[in-house]
Amino acid sequence: MKVLLVNPPAENTIVGNNPTIIDEERGYNPPLGLLYIAAYAQKHTDWDIEILDTQVEELSYEKLEKRVEESNPDLVGIQAMTFTLLDVLKTARLVKKLDKDMPIVLGGSHVHIYPEETINLPEVDYLVLGEGEITFAEFLNNFGDKRKLKGVKGLVFQDNGETIYNEARELIQDLDALPFPARHLTPYKKYSSLLAKRSPITTMFTSRGCPYHCLFCERPHLGHKFRARSALNVVDEMEECVGMGINEFLVYDDTFTIRRQRTIDVCDEIIRRKLDIGWDIRARVDTVDEEMLEKLAEAHCERIHYGVEAGTPDILKVLRKGITLDEVRSAFRMTKVVGISTLAYFMIGSPTETREHIMKTIQVAKELDPDFVHITITTPFPATALYRKGLQEGILPYDYWREFAKNPTPNFQPLYWEEHLKTEELLELMKFAYKSFYTRPIYIFKELMRVRSLPELGRKIKAGLKVIGL
Ligand code: B12
Ligand code: SF4
């Protein structure tokens, strides 16, 4: 028996508000969730596992149809985010057109948030909620026996017109016990990133779950409890990748640095094994210190992405970010001193935020002078406290994400927080923020000094022009 796991095309993704350059030239990241469930299923089931990442292979729907036909699977699994639902369902319809009885199983953040709405969609037969590794393997091992499937925790499915919601599965405690993602099932040499210095790149998760409660953020499918892999296990995976010719890692943990000693241990192990790699991490400004940053630099950590979000204490408080501007300034200063590049993430148009607050945020962005800034308009995401607050306070008119989950229609537009500023004003302010950051002579000068080749210069000029023109 064979299962085909599909990362669907990104033709109808619900657009955020990034400037186009960030989306177009970002490169391709592996669909890590699929790689994890594939590796586990290879180890714990007798099924043949195939992965089709239509994004990195740049497949149109026509070509996707051909590939599904060639693959001739017994079951198709698709990764689903709320924002990618239209493409998920288009892919499922295409599969059902080839074989109307082909079972379709979905997993990913969306199905965890909206199980009822998703299982009731005609294209969908099974859902795997939360972490997928064990549930999916048990599902495969009991496939075809609905009586046994009723005992698989975390599974949702239809049985003779009745929806079966099995008990939730507990989070995986020992992440070291999971096999490394099945990169060998993908064209792993094709993954790349605009920010990376080397190619190919890969992505990694060295911990799961974020214990913080920022108003605008929710990743319920991986839980709130921080669960970390050991330093040895993390560096073993890096070393395996190096053996495959991959030397750059984007570590996508929500906050890599939560456990100080583990961070240092990972660095020590990279140094001890003399791995010739580059990597980056996402961190909170209140979880780093001088000694840790020095170690990170010594272990070739090249970039740190910090969520700053706002340039005023009152908006930081509204966002429940739990950081101070002093901590922000200090983290950026220390990171630069050790020679690690900094990326600062900001959001504008948050609850109670006025034009004056936003101007202050822009000023702080310039003052911090990171290597890159990323500014988005605050968008209430499904299942976040921000979204619930908007509905309760009437700032958001109705539960439009749930409606979309029930009846996904093209041209769906997520709403912004129009308490003090209208969408058009927020878009103007975002453009203004980008321009005032990236067109500073000092920034342009620094970027030009860093250029190492003519193609890189070309890319930077193109990127710069796009940001200015947006
Ligand atoms: C890395 C990342 C990216 C990368 C790579 C995405 C990818 N293909 O994996 C990039 C930068 C490309 C990206 C883009 C986007 N992302 Co993103 N991304 C993430 C991030 C930080 C990590 C994802 C990850 O690797 N997780 C680790 C693995 C282990 O977890 P997982 O993917 O959820 O998979 C597990 C389960 O969900 C399940 N599972 C997953 N798929 C499947 C499929 C089957 C069949 C089964 C059985 C199980 C299963 O099993 C897996 C193993 O346990 C998450 C946040 C987070 N902490 O998860 C956001 C997140 C998934 N992204 C999000 C969003 C919104 C986006 C964008 C829409 C942003 C935008 N507007 O442009 C785009 C969409 C791109 C696209 N069209 O595919 C949201 C989704 C919210 C939602 N309600 O759906 C998240 C949750 C972040 C957030 N803001 O809350 N993203
Ligand atoms: S924004 Fe970062 S720190 Fe805050 S809850 Fe989300 S992942 Fe955690």
Coordinates of C-alpha atoms and ligand atoms in Angstrom, one line a residue:
M1 CA 0.0 0.0 0.0
K2 CA 1.2 3.5 -0.8
V3 CA 0.5 6.9 0.6
L4 CA 1.2 10.1 -1.3
L5 CA 1.8 13.1 0.9
V6 CA 1.3 16.4 -0.8
N7 CA 2.3 20.0 -0.1
P8 CA -0.2 21.7 -2.3
P9 CA 0.6 24.5 -4.8
A10 CA 0.6 28.0 -3.4
E11 CA -1.6 29.6 -6.1
N12 CA -4.5 30.7 -3.9
T13 CA -2.8 31.3 -0.5
I14 CA -4.8 33.9 1.5
V15 CA -2.4 36.8 1.1
G16 CA -0.8 38.5 4.0
N17 CA 0.5 41.9 3.7
N18 CA 4.1 41.3 3.1
P19 CA 5.7 43.4 0.4
T20 CA 5.8 41.2 -2.6
I21 CA 9.5 40.9 -2.6
I22 CA 9.5 38.9 0.6
D23 CA 7.1 36.3 -0.8
E24 CA 8.5 36.1 -4.3
E25 CA 12.2 35.8 -3.6
R26 CA 12.0 34.0 -0.3
G27 CA 12.9 30.6 -1.9
Y28 CA 11.4 27.3 -0.8
N29 CA 11.2 25.7 2.6
P30 CA 10.7 22.0 3.0
P31 CA 7.2 21.0 4.3
L32 CA 8.7 19.8 7.6
G33 CA 5.5 18.5 9.1
L34 CA 5.1 16.1 6.2
L35 CA 8.7 15.1 6.4
Y36 CA 8.2 14.2 10.1
I37 CA 5.1 12.1 9.6
A38 CA 6.8 10.4 6.6
A39 CA 9.9 9.4 8.6
Y40 CA 7.8 8.0 11.4
A41 CA 5.5 6.1 9.1
Q42 CA 8.5 4.6 7.3
K43 CA 9.8 3.3 10.5
H44 CA 6.6 2.1 12.1
T45 CA 4.4 0.9 9.2
D46 CA 4.8 -1.2 6.1
W47 CA 3.4 1.4 3.8
D48 CA 5.4 3.0 0.9
I49 CA 5.6 6.7 1.5
E50 CA 6.0 9.3 -1.2
I51 CA 6.2 13.0 -0.8
L52 CA 5.2 15.5 -3.5
D53 CA 6.2 19.1 -2.7
T54 CA 4.5 20.9 -5.6
Q55 CA 5.9 24.2 -4.4
V56 CA 9.6 23.4 -4.7
E57 CA 9.0 21.5 -7.9
E58 CA 7.0 24.4 -9.2
L59 CA 4.2 22.1 -10.4
S60 CA 1.0 23.5 -11.9
Y61 CA -2.2 21.7 -11.2
E62 CA -2.0 20.1 -14.6
K63 CA 1.4 18.6 -13.8
L64 CA 0.3 17.7 -10.3
E65 CA -2.6 15.6 -11.8
K66 CA 0.0 13.8 -13.9
R67 CA 2.2 13.1 -10.9
V68 CA -0.7 11.8 -8.8
E69 CA -1.7 9.5 -11.7
E70 CA 1.9 8.2 -12.0
S71 CA 2.2 7.7 -8.3
N72 CA -1.0 5.6 -8.2
P73 CA -1.4 5.8 -4.4
D74 CA -4.0 4.1 -2.2
L75 CA -4.3 7.2 0.1
V76 CA -3.5 10.8 -0.3
G77 CA -2.4 13.1 2.7
I78 CA -2.3 16.9 2.4
Q79 CA -0.8 19.5 4.7
A80 CA -3.4 22.2 5.5
M81 CA -3.1 25.7 7.0
T82 CA -6.2 28.0 7.2
F83 CA -4.4 30.2 4.7
T84 CA -3.7 27.5 2.2
L85 CA -7.1 25.8 2.4
L86 CA -8.3 26.7 -1.1
D87 CA -5.3 25.0 -2.6
V88 CA -5.7 22.0 -0.2
L89 CA -9.2 21.5 -1.4
K90 CA -8.4 22.1 -5.1
T91 CA -5.7 19.4 -4.7
A92 CA -8.2 17.0 -3.1
R93 CA -10.8 17.6 -5.8
L94 CA -8.2 16.9 -8.4
V95 CA -7.3 13.6 -6.7
K96 CA -11.0 12.7 -6.4
K97 CA -11.5 13.5 -10.1
L98 CA -8.9 10.8 -10.9
D99 CA -10.4 8.4 -8.5
K100 CA -13.6 9.3 -6.7
D101 CA -13.0 6.7 -4.0
M102 CA -9.5 7.8 -3.1
P103 CA -9.4 8.5 0.6
I104 CA -8.1 12.0 1.6
V105 CA -6.5 12.7 5.0
L106 CA -5.6 16.2 6.1
G107 CA -3.3 17.3 8.9
G108 CA -1.8 20.6 10.0
S109 CA -2.7 23.7 12.0
H110 CA -6.0 24.3 10.2
V111 CA -7.6 21.0 10.9
H112 CA -6.7 21.2 14.6
I113 CA -8.5 24.6 14.9
Y114 CA -11.5 23.7 12.8
P115 CA -12.1 19.9 12.9
E116 CA -15.8 20.0 12.6
E117 CA -15.9 22.5 9.7
T118 CA -13.2 20.6 7.9
I119 CA -14.5 17.0 8.2
N120 CA -17.8 18.2 6.8
L121 CA -16.2 19.4 3.6
P122 CA -17.1 16.9 0.8
E123 CA -13.5 16.5 -0.3
V124 CA -12.2 15.3 3.1
D125 CA -12.4 11.8 4.6
Y126 CA -10.0 11.8 7.6
L127 CA -8.3 14.4 9.8
V128 CA -5.2 14.0 12.0
L129 CA -5.3 16.5 14.8
G130 CA -2.3 18.0 16.6
E131 CA 1.1 16.3 16.3
G132 CA 0.8 13.8 13.5
E133 CA 3.5 11.3 13.8
I134 CA 2.0 8.6 16.0
T135 CA -1.7 9.2 15.0
F136 CA -0.8 8.9 11.3
A137 CA 1.2 5.7 11.7
E138 CA -1.6 4.1 13.8
F139 CA -4.1 5.3 11.1
L140 CA -2.1 3.6 8.4
N141 CA -1.6 0.4 10.4
N142 CA -5.4 0.2 10.9
F143 CA -6.5 1.5 7.6
G144 CA -9.6 -0.1 6.2
D145 CA -10.9 -1.3 9.6
K146 CA -13.2 1.4 10.9
R147 CA -13.8 -0.4 14.1
K148 CA -10.1 -0.2 14.9
L149 CA -9.8 3.4 13.6
K150 CA -12.3 4.4 16.4
G151 CA -9.5 3.6 18.8
V152 CA -6.9 5.8 17.2
K153 CA -6.4 8.9 19.3
G154 CA -6.3 12.2 17.4
L155 CA -8.2 10.9 14.4
V156 CA -11.5 12.3 13.1
F157 CA -13.5 10.6 10.3
Q158 CA -16.9 9.9 8.8
D159 CA -18.5 6.6 9.3
N160 CA -21.9 6.0 7.6
G161 CA -22.9 9.6 7.8
E162 CA -21.8 9.9 11.4
T163 CA -18.6 11.9 12.4
I164 CA -16.3 10.1 14.8
Y165 CA -14.2 12.4 17.0
N166 CA -11.7 10.2 18.7
E167 CA -10.2 11.3 22.0
A168 CA -7.3 13.8 21.7
R169 CA -3.8 12.5 21.6
E170 CA -1.4 13.6 24.3
L171 CA 1.7 15.6 23.1
I172 CA 4.9 13.6 22.4
Q173 CA 7.1 14.0 25.5
D174 CA 10.3 12.4 24.2
L175 CA 11.0 14.3 20.9
D176 CA 14.4 12.6 20.7
A177 CA 12.6 9.3 20.0
L178 CA 11.3 10.7 16.7
P179 CA 13.2 9.8 13.6
F180 CA 14.8 12.7 11.7
P181 CA 12.6 14.3 9.0
A182 CA 12.6 12.2 5.8
R183 CA 14.5 14.7 3.7
H184 CA 15.6 11.9 1.4
L185 CA 12.0 11.7 0.0
T186 CA 12.2 15.3 -1.3
P187 CA 14.4 17.0 -3.9
Y188 CA 16.3 18.4 -0.9
K189 CA 19.0 20.1 -2.9
K190 CA 16.4 22.5 -4.3
Y191 CA 15.4 24.3 -1.0
S192 CA 16.8 27.8 -0.7
S193 CA 16.3 31.0 1.2
L194 CA 16.8 34.7 0.3
L195 CA 18.4 35.2 3.7
A196 CA 20.8 32.3 3.6
K197 CA 24.4 32.4 2.6
R198 CA 24.6 28.9 1.4
S199 CA 22.4 26.6 -0.8
P200 CA 20.7 24.2 -0.3
I201 CA 19.2 25.0 3.0
T202 CA 16.9 23.0 5.2
T203 CA 14.6 23.8 8.1
M204 CA 14.7 22.2 11.6
F205 CA 12.5 22.1 14.7
T206 CA 14.6 21.4 17.9
S207 CA 11.7 22.0 20.3
R208 CA 8.0 22.2 20.1
G209 CA 5.4 24.4 21.9
C210 CA 5.6 28.0 23.1
P211 CA 4.8 28.8 26.8
Y212 CA 4.1 32.5 26.2
H213 CA 0.7 34.0 25.5
C214 CA 1.1 36.8 23.1
L215 CA -2.3 38.2 22.1
F216 CA -1.9 37.8 18.4
C217 CA -0.3 34.3 18.2
E218 CA -1.6 30.8 18.6
R219 CA -0.1 27.5 17.5
P220 CA -2.5 25.1 19.3
H221 CA -1.5 22.1 17.3
L222 CA 1.9 21.9 18.9
G223 CA 0.7 22.9 22.4
H224 CA 1.9 25.5 24.9
K225 CA 4.2 23.3 26.9
F226 CA 7.8 23.7 25.8
R227 CA 9.3 20.4 24.9
A228 CA 12.9 20.3 23.7
R229 CA 15.2 17.8 22.0
S230 CA 18.5 17.1 23.5
A231 CA 21.6 19.0 22.2
L232 CA 23.1 15.7 21.0
N233 CA 20.0 14.7 19.1
V234 CA 19.8 18.2 17.4
V235 CA 23.4 18.2 16.3
D236 CA 23.1 14.6 15.1
E237 CA 20.4 15.8 12.7
M238 CA 22.6 18.6 11.6
E239 CA 25.5 16.2 10.9
E240 CA 23.2 13.9 9.0
C241 CA 22.3 16.9 6.8
V242 CA 25.9 17.9 6.3
G243 CA 26.4 14.3 5.0
M244 CA 23.7 15.0 2.4
G245 CA 25.3 18.2 1.3
I246 CA 23.2 20.6 3.3
N247 CA 25.2 23.2 5.3
E248 CA 22.6 25.8 6.3
F249 CA 19.8 25.5 8.7
L250 CA 16.8 27.7 9.4
V251 CA 15.8 26.7 12.9
Y252 CA 12.1 27.5 13.1
D253 CA 11.5 26.8 16.8
D254 CA 9.1 29.4 18.2
T255 CA 11.8 30.5 20.6
F256 CA 15.1 28.5 20.4
T257 CA 16.7 30.1 23.4
I258 CA 14.0 29.3 26.1
R259 CA 16.3 26.9 27.9
R260 CA 19.7 28.6 28.3
Q261 CA 21.8 25.5 29.1
R262 CA 20.4 23.6 26.1
T263 CA 21.2 26.5 23.8
I264 CA 24.8 26.5 25.1
D265 CA 25.0 22.7 24.8
V266 CA 23.9 22.8 21.2
C267 CA 26.5 25.4 20.4
D268 CA 29.3 23.4 22.3
E269 CA 28.4 20.3 20.3
I270 CA 28.5 22.1 17.0
I271 CA 31.9 23.5 17.9
R272 CA 33.2 20.2 19.3
R273 CA 32.3 18.4 16.0
K274 CA 33.7 21.3 14.0
L275 CA 30.7 21.4 11.7
D276 CA 31.1 23.6 8.8
I277 CA 27.6 25.1 8.8
G278 CA 25.6 28.3 9.1
W279 CA 22.3 28.5 10.9
D280 CA 19.7 30.9 12.2
I281 CA 17.2 31.0 15.0
R282 CA 14.1 32.8 16.3
A283 CA 14.4 34.2 19.8
R284 CA 12.8 36.5 22.3
V285 CA 14.9 39.5 23.4
D286 CA 14.4 38.5 27.1
T287 CA 15.9 35.1 26.7
V288 CA 19.4 36.0 25.4
D289 CA 22.5 37.3 27.2
E290 CA 26.1 38.1 26.3
E291 CA 27.6 34.7 27.1
M292 CA 24.9 32.9 25.2
L293 CA 25.3 35.2 22.2
E294 CA 29.0 34.7 22.2
K295 CA 28.6 31.0 22.1
L296 CA 26.0 31.2 19.3
A297 CA 28.4 33.3 17.3
E298 CA 31.2 30.8 17.9
A299 CA 29.0 28.0 16.7
H300 CA 28.2 29.9 13.4
C301 CA 24.7 31.0 14.2
E302 CA 24.5 33.8 11.6
R303 CA 21.1 35.4 12.1
I304 CA 18.7 35.9 15.0
H305 CA 15.0 36.8 14.2
Y306 CA 13.5 38.8 17.1
G307 CA 9.9 39.6 17.5
V308 CA 9.9 43.2 18.7
E309 CA 6.3 43.9 17.5
A310 CA 5.9 47.5 18.8
G311 CA 8.0 50.6 19.7
T312 CA 5.9 51.7 22.7
P313 CA 5.5 50.1 26.1
D314 CA 1.7 50.5 26.1
I315 CA 1.3 48.6 22.8
L316 CA 3.7 45.9 24.0
K317 CA 1.5 45.6 27.0
V318 CA -1.7 45.4 25.0
L319 CA 0.0 42.6 22.9
R320 CA 0.9 40.8 26.1
K321 CA 4.4 40.5 24.7
G322 CA 6.1 40.5 28.1
I323 CA 9.2 42.4 27.0
T324 CA 10.5 45.9 27.6
L325 CA 12.1 48.3 25.2
D326 CA 15.3 48.3 27.3
E327 CA 15.4 44.5 26.8
V328 CA 14.9 45.0 23.1
R329 CA 17.7 47.6 22.9
S330 CA 20.1 45.5 24.9
A331 CA 19.5 42.3 22.9
F332 CA 20.1 44.1 19.6
R333 CA 23.2 45.8 20.9
M334 CA 24.7 42.5 22.3
T335 CA 23.8 40.5 19.2
K336 CA 25.5 43.0 16.9
V337 CA 28.6 43.1 19.1
V338 CA 29.2 39.4 18.7
G339 CA 28.7 39.7 14.9
I340 CA 25.3 38.0 14.4
S341 CA 22.9 39.6 12.0
T342 CA 19.6 40.8 13.4
L343 CA 16.1 40.7 12.0
A344 CA 13.4 42.7 13.7
Y345 CA 9.7 41.9 13.3
F346 CA 7.1 44.7 13.9
M347 CA 3.4 44.9 13.6
I348 CA 1.3 48.0 13.1
G349 CA -2.4 48.6 13.6
S350 CA -2.8 46.7 16.9
P351 CA -5.6 47.3 19.5
T352 CA -5.6 50.9 20.8
E353 CA -2.7 51.8 18.5
T354 CA -2.7 55.3 16.9
R355 CA -0.7 56.9 14.2
E356 CA 1.6 58.4 16.9
H357 CA 2.4 55.0 18.3
I358 CA 3.2 53.7 14.8
M359 CA 5.6 56.7 14.2
K360 CA 7.3 55.8 17.4
T361 CA 7.6 52.1 16.2
I362 CA 9.2 53.3 13.0
Q363 CA 11.6 55.5 15.0
V364 CA 12.6 52.5 17.2
A365 CA 13.1 50.3 14.2
K366 CA 15.6 52.8 12.8
E367 CA 17.2 53.3 16.1
L368 CA 17.8 49.6 16.5
D369 CA 19.2 49.5 13.0
P370 CA 18.8 45.7 12.4
D371 CA 20.0 44.1 9.2
F372 CA 16.4 43.5 8.1
V373 CA 13.0 44.7 9.3
H374 CA 9.8 42.9 8.6
I375 CA 6.7 45.0 9.2
T376 CA 3.2 43.7 8.8
I377 CA -0.3 45.0 9.6
T378 CA -1.6 43.2 12.7
T379 CA -4.0 40.5 11.4
P380 CA -6.2 38.6 13.8
F381 CA -5.4 35.0 13.0
P382 CA -7.8 32.1 13.7
A383 CA -8.0 30.9 17.3
T384 CA -5.9 33.8 18.7
A385 CA -6.9 35.8 21.8
L386 CA -6.8 38.9 19.5
Y387 CA -9.4 37.4 17.2
R388 CA -11.7 36.5 20.1
K389 CA -11.2 40.0 21.6
G390 CA -12.1 41.6 18.2
L391 CA -15.3 39.5 18.0
Q392 CA -16.3 40.3 21.6
E393 CA -15.7 44.0 21.3
G394 CA -17.4 44.2 17.9
I395 CA -14.2 45.5 16.1
L396 CA -14.5 42.4 14.0
P397 CA -18.0 41.9 12.6
Y398 CA -18.5 38.2 12.8
D399 CA -16.6 34.9 13.0
Y400 CA -15.4 35.1 9.4
W401 CA -12.6 32.6 9.8
R402 CA -15.0 29.9 10.9
E403 CA -17.3 30.8 8.0
F404 CA -14.3 30.5 5.7
A405 CA -13.5 27.1 7.2
K406 CA -17.1 26.0 6.6
N407 CA -17.3 27.4 3.1
P408 CA -13.9 28.3 1.7
T409 CA -14.5 30.8 -1.1
P410 CA -11.8 32.4 -3.3
N411 CA -11.1 36.1 -2.8
F412 CA -11.6 35.8 1.0
Q413 CA -9.9 38.8 2.6
P414 CA -8.8 38.7 6.2
L415 CA -9.7 41.8 8.2
Y416 CA -7.4 44.2 10.0
W417 CA -8.0 45.9 13.4
E418 CA -9.7 49.1 12.3
E419 CA -10.1 50.7 15.7
H420 CA -8.3 53.9 15.1
L421 CA -7.0 53.5 11.5
K422 CA -8.7 52.3 8.4
T423 CA -7.1 49.5 6.2
E424 CA -6.0 52.1 3.6
E425 CA -4.3 54.2 6.2
L426 CA -2.5 51.1 7.6
L427 CA -1.3 50.1 4.2
E428 CA 0.0 53.6 3.6
L429 CA 1.8 53.6 7.0
M430 CA 3.3 50.2 6.3
K431 CA 4.7 51.4 3.0
F432 CA 6.0 54.5 4.7
A433 CA 7.6 52.4 7.4
Y434 CA 9.4 50.2 4.9
K435 CA 10.6 53.2 2.9
S436 CA 11.8 55.1 5.8
F437 CA 13.8 52.1 7.1
Y438 CA 15.3 50.8 3.8
T439 CA 16.0 54.1 2.0
R440 CA 18.3 55.5 4.8
P441 CA 21.7 56.3 3.3
I442 CA 23.4 54.4 6.1
Y443 CA 21.4 51.3 5.4
I444 CA 22.0 51.4 1.6
F445 CA 25.7 52.0 2.2
K446 CA 26.0 49.0 4.7
E447 CA 24.2 46.7 2.2
L448 CA 26.4 47.7 -0.7
M449 CA 29.5 47.1 1.4
R450 CA 28.3 43.6 2.1
V451 CA 27.8 42.6 -1.6
R452 CA 30.0 39.7 -2.6
S453 CA 29.1 39.2 -6.2
L454 CA 27.5 40.8 -9.2
P455 CA 24.4 38.6 -9.1
E456 CA 24.0 39.4 -5.5
L457 CA 24.2 43.1 -6.3
G458 CA 21.6 42.6 -9.0
R459 CA 19.3 40.8 -6.5
K460 CA 19.7 43.5 -3.9
I461 CA 18.9 46.3 -6.4
K462 CA 15.8 44.5 -7.6
A463 CA 14.7 43.8 -4.0
G464 CA 15.4 47.5 -3.0
L465 CA 13.4 48.8 -6.0
K466 CA 10.5 46.6 -5.1
V467 CA 10.4 47.6 -1.5
I468 CA 10.5 51.3 -2.5
G469 CA 7.7 50.7 -5.1
L470 CA 6.1 48.0 -3.1
Ligands
B12_1 C1 8.2 27.2 8.9 C2 6.8 27.8 8.7 C3 6.6 28.3 7.4 C4 7.5 28.1 6.3 C5 7.4 26.7 5.7 C6 6.0 26.2 5.7 C7 5.9 24.7 5.4 N1 5.7 24.3 4.2 O1 6.0 23.9 6.4 C8 7.1 29.2 5.3 C9 8.0 30.4 5.6 C10 7.1 28.9 3.8 C11 5.7 29.5 5.8 C12 4.7 30.1 5.0 C13 3.5 30.4 5.4 N2 3.0 30.2 6.7 CO1 3.9 29.3 8.1 N3 4.8 28.5 9.6 C14 5.9 28.0 9.7 C15 6.1 27.5 11.2 C16 6.9 28.6 11.9 C17 6.7 26.2 11.4 C18 6.0 25.0 10.6 C19 6.7 23.8 11.0 O2 7.6 23.3 10.3 N4 6.3 23.1 12.1 C20 6.9 22.0 12.6 C21 6.1 20.7 12.3 C22 6.7 19.6 13.1 O3 4.8 21.0 12.6 P1 3.6 21.0 11.6 O4 4.1 21.6 10.3 O5 2.4 21.7 12.2 O6 3.3 19.5 11.3 C23 2.8 18.6 12.3 C24 1.3 18.5 12.4 O7 0.6 19.7 12.1 C25 0.9 17.4 11.5 N5 0.8 17.6 10.1 C26 1.1 18.6 9.3 N6 0.8 18.4 8.0 C27 0.2 17.2 8.0 C28 -0.4 16.4 6.9 C29 -0.9 15.2 7.1 C30 -1.5 14.4 6.0 C31 -0.9 14.7 8.5 C32 -1.5 13.3 8.7 C33 -0.4 15.4 9.6 C34 0.2 16.6 9.3 O8 2.0 16.5 11.8 C35 3.2 17.2 11.8 C36 4.2 16.5 12.7 O9 3.7 16.5 14.1 C37 4.6 27.6 11.7 C38 4.4 27.9 13.2 C39 4.6 26.6 14.1 N7 5.2 26.8 15.2 O10 4.2 25.5 13.7 C40 4.0 28.6 10.8 C41 2.5 28.5 10.4 C42 2.2 27.1 10.1 N8 2.4 29.3 9.2 C43 1.3 30.0 9.1 C44 1.0 30.9 8.0 C45 -0.2 31.7 8.2 C46 1.8 30.9 6.9 C47 1.5 31.6 5.5 C48 0.1 31.5 5.1 C49 1.9 33.1 5.8 C50 1.6 34.0 4.6 N9 0.4 34.7 4.7 O11 2.3 34.1 3.7 C51 2.5 31.0 4.5 C52 1.8 29.9 3.6 C53 2.7 29.2 2.7 C54 2.1 28.2 1.8 N10 1.3 28.5 0.8 O12 2.4 27.0 2.0 C55 0.5 29.8 10.3 C56 -0.8 29.0 10.0 C57 -2.0 29.4 10.8 C58 -3.2 28.6 10.4 N11 -4.3 28.9 11.1 O13 -3.2 27.8 9.6 C59 1.5 29.2 11.4 C60 0.8 28.2 12.4 C61 2.1 30.4 12.1 C62 1.2 31.3 12.8 N12 1.2 32.5 12.4 O14 0.4 31.0 13.6 N13 5.5 29.0 7.1
SF4_2 S1 4.8 35.4 19.3 FE1 6.5 34.0 19.8 S2 6.7 34.2 22.0 FE2 4.7 35.0 21.5 S3 3.3 33.2 21.7 FE3 3.9 33.3 19.6 S4 5.6 32.0 19.3 FE4 5.4 32.4 21.5

